[in-house]
XYZ file of C-alpha atoms in Angstrom:
573
model
C 24.604 21.603 -10.840
C 28.139 20.311 -11.317
C 29.801 17.124 -10.163
C 33.087 17.492 -8.265
C 36.159 17.849 -10.472
C 37.485 14.482 -11.715
C 34.235 12.809 -10.657
C 31.252 11.773 -12.778
C 28.898 12.593 -9.899
C 29.100 13.310 -6.218
C 27.101 10.187 -5.342
C 26.622 6.874 -7.158
C 23.322 5.223 -6.228
C 22.814 1.522 -6.926
C 19.136 0.738 -7.469
C 16.228 2.848 -8.762
C 13.520 1.522 -6.509
C 11.745 3.931 -4.154
C 14.753 4.161 -1.814
C 17.279 4.954 -4.540
C 14.957 7.413 -6.276
C 14.229 9.276 -3.031
C 17.969 9.498 -2.365
C 18.530 11.037 -5.803
C 15.661 13.507 -5.380
C 16.761 14.669 -1.953
C 20.375 15.060 -3.056
C 19.192 17.134 -6.017
C 17.199 19.376 -3.699
C 20.415 19.948 -1.774
C 22.446 20.759 -4.879
C 24.211 17.386 -5.151
C 24.537 15.503 -8.459
C 23.996 11.741 -8.548
C 24.028 8.836 -10.988
C 21.521 6.030 -10.397
C 22.255 2.578 -11.834
C 19.259 0.277 -12.403
C 19.074 -3.143 -14.072
C 15.461 -2.818 -15.249
C 14.178 -1.152 -18.412
C 12.611 2.287 -18.196
C 9.026 1.719 -17.081
C 9.548 -1.957 -16.238
C 7.281 -2.557 -13.241
C 8.593 -3.988 -9.989
C 6.981 -6.992 -8.316
C 3.672 -6.218 -6.623
C 4.972 -6.166 -3.081
C 4.884 -2.930 -1.078
C 1.300 -1.688 -0.646
C 1.630 1.020 1.985
C 3.275 4.442 2.143
C 3.647 5.512 5.763
C 2.807 8.986 7.021
C 6.469 9.868 7.578
C 7.239 8.838 3.990
C 4.357 10.972 2.730
C 5.826 13.899 4.695
C 9.134 13.310 2.921
C 7.345 13.167 -0.435
C 5.732 16.482 0.487
C 9.156 18.093 0.944
C 10.263 16.606 -2.370
C 7.200 17.995 -4.154
C 5.758 14.631 -5.159
C 3.203 13.864 -2.404
C 0.209 15.100 -4.381
C 1.070 12.919 -7.390
C 1.625 9.881 -5.164
C -1.689 10.376 -3.380
C -3.524 10.703 -6.700
C -2.288 7.244 -7.748
C -3.102 3.799 -6.395
C -6.551 2.687 -5.281
C -9.576 4.663 -6.531
C -10.442 7.650 -4.372
C -13.578 6.043 -2.959
C -12.065 2.602 -2.285
C -11.685 1.979 1.476
C -8.362 0.954 3.009
C -10.097 -1.313 5.543
C -8.446 -4.444 6.899
C -11.063 -7.209 7.026
C -10.890 -10.622 8.692
C -13.068 -13.314 7.132
C -13.444 -17.059 6.934
C -12.276 -16.659 3.321
C -11.843 -13.540 1.211
C -15.396 -14.020 -0.087
C -16.757 -15.595 3.091
C -18.154 -14.504 6.434
C -16.725 -11.337 7.973
C -15.571 -11.802 11.579
C -13.716 -8.548 12.238
C -12.726 -5.250 10.652
C -10.246 -2.406 11.142
C -11.780 0.568 9.299
C -9.242 2.771 7.510
C -10.310 5.745 5.372
C -10.350 5.853 1.606
C -8.550 8.750 -0.061
C -11.849 10.643 -0.267
C -12.628 9.965 3.399
C -9.211 11.327 4.390
C -10.439 14.748 3.255
C -13.297 14.675 5.778
C -12.988 15.801 9.427
C -11.350 13.201 11.718
C -13.665 10.482 13.015
C -13.344 8.088 15.948
C -14.621 5.395 13.588
C -11.153 5.262 12.013
C -8.332 4.287 14.421
C -5.713 6.195 12.402
C -7.792 9.358 12.034
C -6.499 12.621 13.473
C -2.811 11.738 13.487
C -0.311 14.599 14.059
C 0.387 15.237 10.386
C -1.160 16.702 7.253
C 0.120 13.689 5.294
C -1.645 10.552 6.572
C -0.717 7.098 5.246
C -1.599 6.155 1.691
C -2.341 2.689 0.305
C -0.684 2.281 -3.077
C 1.076 -0.699 -4.603
C 4.670 -0.281 -5.686
C 3.726 -0.862 -9.340
C 1.906 2.488 -9.207
C 4.259 4.252 -6.802
C 7.524 3.683 -8.653
C 6.484 5.293 -11.964
C 5.430 8.449 -10.104
C 8.750 8.639 -8.267
C 10.738 7.807 -11.408
C 9.091 10.532 -13.495
C 9.683 13.096 -10.770
C 13.275 12.023 -10.138
C 14.398 12.048 -13.758
C 13.263 15.668 -14.134
C 15.332 16.910 -11.200
C 18.578 18.777 -11.903
C 21.700 16.719 -11.431
C 19.920 13.339 -11.496
C 21.079 10.831 -14.123
C 19.372 7.425 -14.250
C 21.086 4.631 -16.181
C 18.574 1.878 -16.946
C 19.607 -1.579 -18.111
C 22.923 -1.146 -16.336
C 24.472 -3.220 -13.580
C 27.225 -2.464 -11.103
C 29.650 -5.352 -11.536
C 32.255 -4.388 -8.958
C 33.630 -1.364 -7.183
C 36.668 -0.130 -5.317
C 37.122 2.769 -2.953
C 40.078 4.892 -1.944
C 40.718 7.943 0.208
C 38.985 10.266 -2.256
C 36.067 8.339 -3.690
C 34.483 5.216 -5.132
C 35.007 3.761 -8.612
C 32.222 1.526 -9.879
C 32.486 -0.696 -12.954
C 29.107 -0.616 -14.684
C 28.086 -2.803 -17.627
C 25.253 -2.109 -20.054
C 22.958 -5.131 -20.070
C 21.847 -4.609 -23.678
C 25.109 -3.592 -25.366
C 27.709 -5.067 -23.011
C 29.593 -1.777 -22.892
C 31.595 -1.291 -19.717
C 32.350 2.034 -18.093
C 33.798 3.237 -14.839
C 31.778 5.728 -12.819
C 33.718 7.775 -10.329
C 31.893 9.312 -7.347
C 32.740 10.695 -3.946
C 30.324 8.329 -2.187
C 28.069 5.382 -3.028
C 24.638 4.414 -1.681
C 23.623 0.759 -2.013
C 19.845 0.656 -2.459
C 19.983 -2.593 -4.412
C 17.585 -4.658 -2.341
C 17.652 -7.660 -0.068
C 20.035 -9.593 -2.318
C 22.386 -6.590 -2.407
C 25.497 -7.281 -4.449
C 27.183 -4.300 -2.817
C 26.604 -5.691 0.661
C 27.941 -9.068 -0.421
C 31.081 -7.550 -1.965
C 31.702 -5.674 1.282
C 31.332 -8.928 3.213
C 28.742 -7.466 5.585
C 26.639 -10.172 7.239
C 22.945 -10.097 8.060
C 21.908 -11.164 11.551
C 18.522 -11.917 13.100
C 15.745 -14.390 12.303
C 16.383 -16.186 9.017
C 12.831 -17.543 8.847
C 9.584 -16.489 10.482
C 7.069 -17.785 7.944
C 6.690 -18.763 4.272
C 4.371 -17.365 1.627
C 3.098 -18.228 -1.824
C 2.305 -14.870 -3.426
C 0.381 -14.607 -6.684
C -0.624 -11.484 -8.589
C -3.922 -12.275 -10.310
C -6.516 -10.660 -12.512
C -9.969 -11.735 -11.357
C -12.798 -9.535 -12.722
C -15.524 -11.309 -10.739
C -13.825 -11.446 -7.324
C -14.968 -8.075 -5.991
C -18.580 -8.930 -6.816
C -18.311 -12.213 -4.914
C -17.391 -10.299 -1.758
C -21.013 -9.211 -1.448
C -22.485 -5.830 -0.675
C -20.278 -5.087 2.331
C -17.814 -2.212 2.440
C -14.813 -3.381 0.372
C -11.509 -4.106 2.045
C -7.975 -3.260 0.977
C -6.508 -6.162 2.963
C -8.791 -9.196 3.178
C -7.473 -11.805 5.616
C -8.724 -15.363 5.241
C -8.892 -17.304 8.499
C -9.833 -20.959 8.171
C -8.265 -24.327 9.031
C -7.627 -25.216 5.371
C -5.432 -22.266 4.341
C -4.852 -18.837 5.831
C -3.710 -15.883 3.778
C -4.965 -12.606 2.402
C -6.078 -10.902 -0.773
C -4.779 -7.359 -1.239
C -6.643 -4.981 -3.542
C -4.174 -3.631 -6.118
C -6.355 -1.480 -8.369
C -9.649 -1.672 -6.461
C -11.236 -3.366 -9.462
C -9.818 -6.569 -10.926
C -6.202 -6.996 -9.769
C -5.299 -8.689 -6.494
C -2.218 -9.927 -4.713
C -3.023 -13.223 -3.003
C -0.713 -14.342 -0.191
C -1.133 -17.939 0.952
C 0.570 -18.783 4.245
C 2.435 -22.065 4.317
C 1.837 -24.217 7.375
C 4.639 -25.013 9.786
C 5.439 -28.395 8.235
C 5.297 -27.103 4.641
C 8.864 -26.276 3.618
C 8.867 -27.113 -0.095
C 7.202 -24.401 -2.184
C 7.000 -26.667 -5.218
C 5.054 -29.276 -3.268
C 2.171 -26.857 -2.675
C -0.744 -26.816 -5.102
C -0.765 -23.080 -5.856
C -4.183 -23.107 -7.509
C -5.737 -24.973 -4.575
C -4.078 -22.607 -2.086
C -5.415 -19.550 -3.936
C -8.941 -20.973 -4.068
C -8.853 -21.878 -0.365
C -7.826 -18.332 0.551
C -10.390 -16.724 -1.743
C -13.156 -19.189 -0.882
C -14.079 -19.910 -4.501
C -14.895 -23.151 -6.295
C -13.168 -24.755 -9.252
C -15.299 -22.844 -11.757
C -13.912 -19.487 -10.622
C -11.666 -18.013 -13.327
C -8.568 -15.913 -12.790
C -5.390 -15.044 -14.680
C -1.947 -15.257 -13.103
C -0.004 -12.046 -13.804
C 2.998 -12.854 -11.644
C 4.112 -14.990 -8.766
C 6.783 -15.055 -6.102
C 7.493 -17.519 -3.323
C 9.326 -16.043 -0.384
C 10.395 -16.397 3.223
C 9.554 -13.716 5.774
C 12.640 -12.818 7.788
C 13.949 -10.307 10.300
C 17.524 -9.575 9.316
C 19.663 -6.493 9.919
C 23.116 -5.825 8.480
C 25.909 -5.858 11.049
C 26.888 -2.386 9.898
C 25.458 0.170 7.481
C 28.707 1.695 6.287
C 32.082 0.661 4.933
C 34.228 3.712 4.224
C 32.536 5.723 1.489
C 29.849 3.116 0.813
C 26.522 3.154 2.671
C 23.743 0.559 2.822
C 20.099 1.657 2.829
C 16.686 0.037 2.571
C 16.498 -3.712 2.032
C 20.247 -3.784 1.433
C 20.584 -2.895 5.128
C 17.576 -4.676 6.613
C 14.997 -7.277 5.566
C 11.746 -7.220 7.502
C 8.687 -9.393 7.611
C 5.958 -7.202 6.061
C 4.139 -6.689 9.358
C 3.103 -3.020 9.576
C 4.123 -2.560 5.926
C 7.190 -0.589 6.956
C 10.085 -2.146 5.018
C 10.209 0.334 2.129
C 9.300 3.172 4.463
C 12.249 2.389 6.728
C 14.476 2.590 3.650
C 13.080 6.008 2.753
C 13.828 7.162 6.311
C 17.345 5.729 5.936
C 18.259 7.662 2.828
C 16.798 11.002 3.853
C 18.820 10.717 7.055
C 21.894 9.862 4.984
C 21.464 12.471 2.245
C 21.251 15.228 4.867
C 24.666 14.162 6.172
C 26.251 13.505 2.774
C 25.114 16.904 1.520
C 26.563 18.576 4.618
C 29.907 16.979 3.862
C 29.804 17.606 0.117
C 28.647 21.200 0.552
C 31.638 21.864 2.763
C 30.154 22.463 6.202
C 29.889 18.971 7.688
C 32.825 17.054 9.107
C 33.967 13.639 7.959
C 32.907 12.350 11.382
C 29.376 13.637 10.763
C 28.873 10.667 8.448
C 29.308 8.321 11.409
C 25.946 9.553 12.669
C 24.112 7.656 9.912
C 24.888 4.244 11.345
C 24.794 5.446 14.957
C 21.262 6.766 14.425
C 19.681 4.360 11.974
C 21.138 0.998 13.041
C 19.712 0.965 16.609
C 16.331 2.218 15.403
C 16.249 -0.369 12.624
C 17.070 -3.156 15.049
C 14.470 -1.961 17.560
C 11.653 -1.484 15.068
C 12.437 -4.760 13.329
C 12.093 -6.528 16.669
C 8.698 -4.884 17.157
C 7.376 -6.103 13.826
C 9.273 -9.396 13.895
C 7.868 -10.238 17.311
C 4.324 -9.534 16.162
C 4.919 -11.567 13.002
C 6.087 -14.557 15.031
C 3.075 -14.278 17.314
C 0.637 -14.135 14.399
C 2.311 -17.145 12.754
C 2.002 -19.095 16.003
C -1.657 -18.106 16.264
C -2.348 -19.350 12.732
C -0.985 -22.775 13.624
C -3.711 -23.093 16.259
C -6.730 -22.470 14.033
C -8.938 -25.534 14.369
C -12.075 -27.018 12.788
C -14.350 -25.072 15.154
C -13.822 -22.018 12.920
C -15.666 -23.809 10.125
C -18.352 -25.336 12.350
C -22.000 -24.447 11.848
C -24.241 -23.384 14.709
C -23.635 -21.567 18.008
C -20.235 -23.172 18.673
C -18.818 -22.038 15.347
C -20.403 -18.596 15.642
C -18.860 -18.099 19.089
C -15.417 -19.273 17.939
C -15.430 -16.964 14.940
C -16.666 -13.972 16.936
C -14.003 -14.463 19.611
C -11.256 -14.821 17.017
C -12.476 -11.754 15.164
C -12.262 -9.610 18.297
C -8.799 -10.966 19.030
C -7.502 -10.343 15.508
C -8.747 -6.759 15.473
C -7.107 -6.101 18.841
C -3.810 -7.725 17.838
C -3.576 -6.182 14.381
C -4.786 -2.620 14.897
C -1.316 -1.498 16.107
C 0.361 -2.713 12.911
C -2.172 -1.269 10.477
C -2.634 1.954 12.454
C 0.980 2.278 13.581
C 1.198 5.808 14.947
C 4.165 4.883 17.137
C 6.110 3.343 14.285
C 5.636 6.528 12.280
C 6.268 9.272 14.808
C 7.665 7.968 18.093
C 11.130 6.653 17.278
C 14.009 8.759 18.540
C 17.787 8.858 18.256
C 19.366 8.406 21.690
C 23.038 8.019 20.733
C 23.702 10.554 18.002
C 26.911 12.615 17.887
C 24.848 15.427 16.337
C 22.329 15.711 19.183
C 22.879 17.531 22.495
C 21.095 15.539 25.194
C 19.948 17.047 28.488
C 19.259 13.989 30.607
C 15.524 13.634 29.993
C 14.494 10.319 28.458
C 12.108 10.189 25.535
C 8.700 8.596 26.221
C 8.328 4.866 25.713
C 6.381 3.809 22.647
C 5.014 0.817 20.784
C 3.854 0.113 17.237
C 0.543 1.837 17.821
C 1.255 4.374 20.572
C 2.965 7.760 20.377
C 3.507 10.438 23.025
C 4.740 13.733 21.533
C 7.922 15.030 23.151
C 10.489 17.776 22.691
C 13.321 15.664 24.132
C 16.444 16.004 21.950
C 16.519 13.152 19.446
C 12.713 12.973 19.185
C 10.447 14.254 16.419
C 9.336 17.869 16.649
C 5.730 17.743 17.942
C 3.206 18.663 15.293
C 1.475 22.036 15.329
C 0.188 24.528 12.801
C 1.494 27.995 12.064
C -0.613 31.159 11.739
C -1.471 30.344 8.130
C -2.783 26.901 9.068
C 0.110 25.039 7.472
C 2.225 22.624 9.540
C 5.395 23.875 11.178
C 7.234 21.086 9.364
C 6.650 22.956 6.087
C 8.656 25.868 7.457
C 11.756 23.915 8.417
C 14.895 24.726 6.446
C 16.885 22.292 4.336
C 19.390 21.628 7.123
C 18.873 23.171 10.574
C 16.164 25.493 11.863
C 16.295 27.435 15.127
C 12.739 27.747 16.438
C 12.345 30.709 18.796
C 9.159 30.797 20.879
C 10.147 33.925 22.829
C 11.144 36.926 20.675
C 13.025 38.484 23.598
C 15.656 35.734 23.502
C 18.876 36.902 21.848
C 20.085 34.265 19.374
C 22.474 36.435 17.383
C 25.584 34.705 18.732
C 24.415 31.309 17.481
C 23.358 32.593 14.068
C 26.589 34.545 13.656
C 28.694 31.587 14.753
C 26.909 29.320 12.298
C 27.356 31.812 9.460
C 31.077 32.168 10.225
C 31.461 28.405 9.820
C 29.126 28.053 6.837
C 26.702 25.899 8.847
C 23.154 26.619 7.601
C 20.885 27.522 10.515
C 17.609 29.236 9.648
C 15.702 31.252 12.270
C 11.955 30.669 12.595
C 10.037 32.778 15.108
C 6.923 31.048 16.437
C 4.144 32.519 18.542
C 4.191 30.624 21.832
C 0.400 30.197 21.790
C 0.721 28.008 18.678
C 3.047 25.494 20.295
C 1.711 22.454 22.166
C 2.408 22.036 25.876
C 4.975 19.345 25.092
C 7.296 22.126 23.906
C 8.431 23.672 27.187
C 11.607 25.465 26.113
C 12.017 28.794 24.401
C 14.481 27.553 21.783
C 14.732 24.393 19.688
C 17.195 23.447 16.968
C 15.494 21.046 14.562
C 16.882 19.149 11.585
C 15.190 18.897 8.218
C 14.110 15.327 9.078
C 12.094 16.837 11.989
C 14.348 15.389 14.717
C 15.290 17.780 17.530
C 19.036 18.416 17.880
C 19.058 20.793 20.877
C 16.739 22.719 23.190
C 17.095 25.387 25.848
C 15.660 28.539 27.370
C 18.758 30.511 26.415
C 21.762 29.949 24.197
C 24.507 27.796 25.685
C 27.498 29.565 27.210
C 29.522 28.470 24.189
C 27.328 28.908 21.083
C 30.251 27.938 18.850
C 30.402 24.593 20.629
C 26.777 23.918 19.699
C 27.456 24.850 16.075
C 30.459 22.523 16.074
C 28.315 19.639 17.349
C 25.635 20.253 14.731
C 28.316 19.892 12.052
C 30.023 16.902 13.670
C 33.281 18.618 14.693
C 35.255 18.505 17.908
C 36.560 21.842 19.199
C 39.988 21.733 17.549
C 38.714 20.500 14.198
C 35.971 23.116 14.249
C 38.470 25.920 14.803
C 40.414 24.746 11.743
C 37.230 24.403 9.709
C 36.048 27.872 10.656
C 39.404 29.399 9.731
C 39.395 27.588 6.392
C 35.843 28.729 5.680
C 36.760 32.328 6.475
C 39.801 32.113 4.199
C 37.694 30.667 1.385
C 35.205 33.520 1.690
C 37.995 36.099 1.578
C 39.548 34.402 -1.436
C 36.189 34.306 -3.223
C 35.659 37.995 -2.487
C 38.950 38.719 -4.224
């Protein structure tokens, strides 16, 4: 795998967190070389923040060949992923959202679990980022064309008509070097230096709530939770201090979030030890070790734009979400696999320059919409917490009734965020230059609700092929033409795509395998599972459809096709 002439790599990636590593892996799979710049040492763990890999991210990991390794890491196989609401983490249980352990995921679907039986073979997985990142790093560094520079920082960059030049300094030796690439992806987090150098502002809600977060080692905590089924997320609901304790290793390590009250603005004024004990419900004799701590403000901020020339923002560099629904990192993974598809099309010679505009046109509206979903729920939950009164701690029938009512309410309000089928599968692109729309609107959705649809821009509805494997496993690296009626002649489309170098793979599917939501005989589907076109016969102008898939207008496509033909003739000698 070679970098373009006069370039060190085709793509420079800033940041080797999950988003940057996934970008490098997917580019490698598409034959594109990249250099990843990361300030941390090799193996240096990230903060214990992200605890949830969404189903769509697991599907992406499956395509990258790393899903099995990711699923084998994290919580022990028999440790439940339940979300539990209690008076304190060791106190009285008042509500529960049951979510399967890894072992229970292997069993037949059960109505007991709200997220059981989703339309995927890769359900969500609970794993903290300290366990996820090493798996992704080891896989990424072994891929052809991937170079990871640890203990290196991008100091500044400049772009021109042909590429991006980044000045990188070694943090241990001070050596400076210039890395030249065709494009750059900023996956450098919420404090993105790239975004700041570009002068791109964040807009939205600058503050929703405040948290004291402490990573602790507490060998006796699990035993104090009693003989009940353990919880992954243990929410403490009491008038003294609300928060939660997240199981990190299912044994002795926990991440304790303490919510600050509305009038508490100064982190340093809060007694951290007292806040932790109030959340956990333990006395002063309880022993624990602080492994790390971080004080932070939950926000809902989205960058005004995701692109400046040859530089693209992804992940937290493009959007900062309150961790409702645990989707921040997962949105970043969706960002970069959308982007790498388009970058590879351009770098491999079949996608137009205008095709790259689709990244922002697709991802920015979805990011804004989904962030409003989770931000709105986060604001509501914060408002609810402010109303918790002394009746929750009262003894007797009055206290029992108050706790029972709150427990039912919390389960109802929170099930959509912890079992977020809509957030995973229902979003659609309704303004993409790469999608041919036919006037039918995609179904409405919410965090927890999803209606499968074959409307262009939506996700291909899930179904299994003859061998029992999901149709998504059979999709090509770029575009796949699904034919549900073998009598339909598609030769003109396939020939037109081949003449322009646009990769379109034919997949014949027995109609009886397809769900009723697929009503047309033909679908063109992208590698990210989004539908680009549908019909019961080829369009009158198949070349026009090919041009749209590659982001060309008619005149530009004619020139591209002629140039591609000339290149093939020249290569043939």
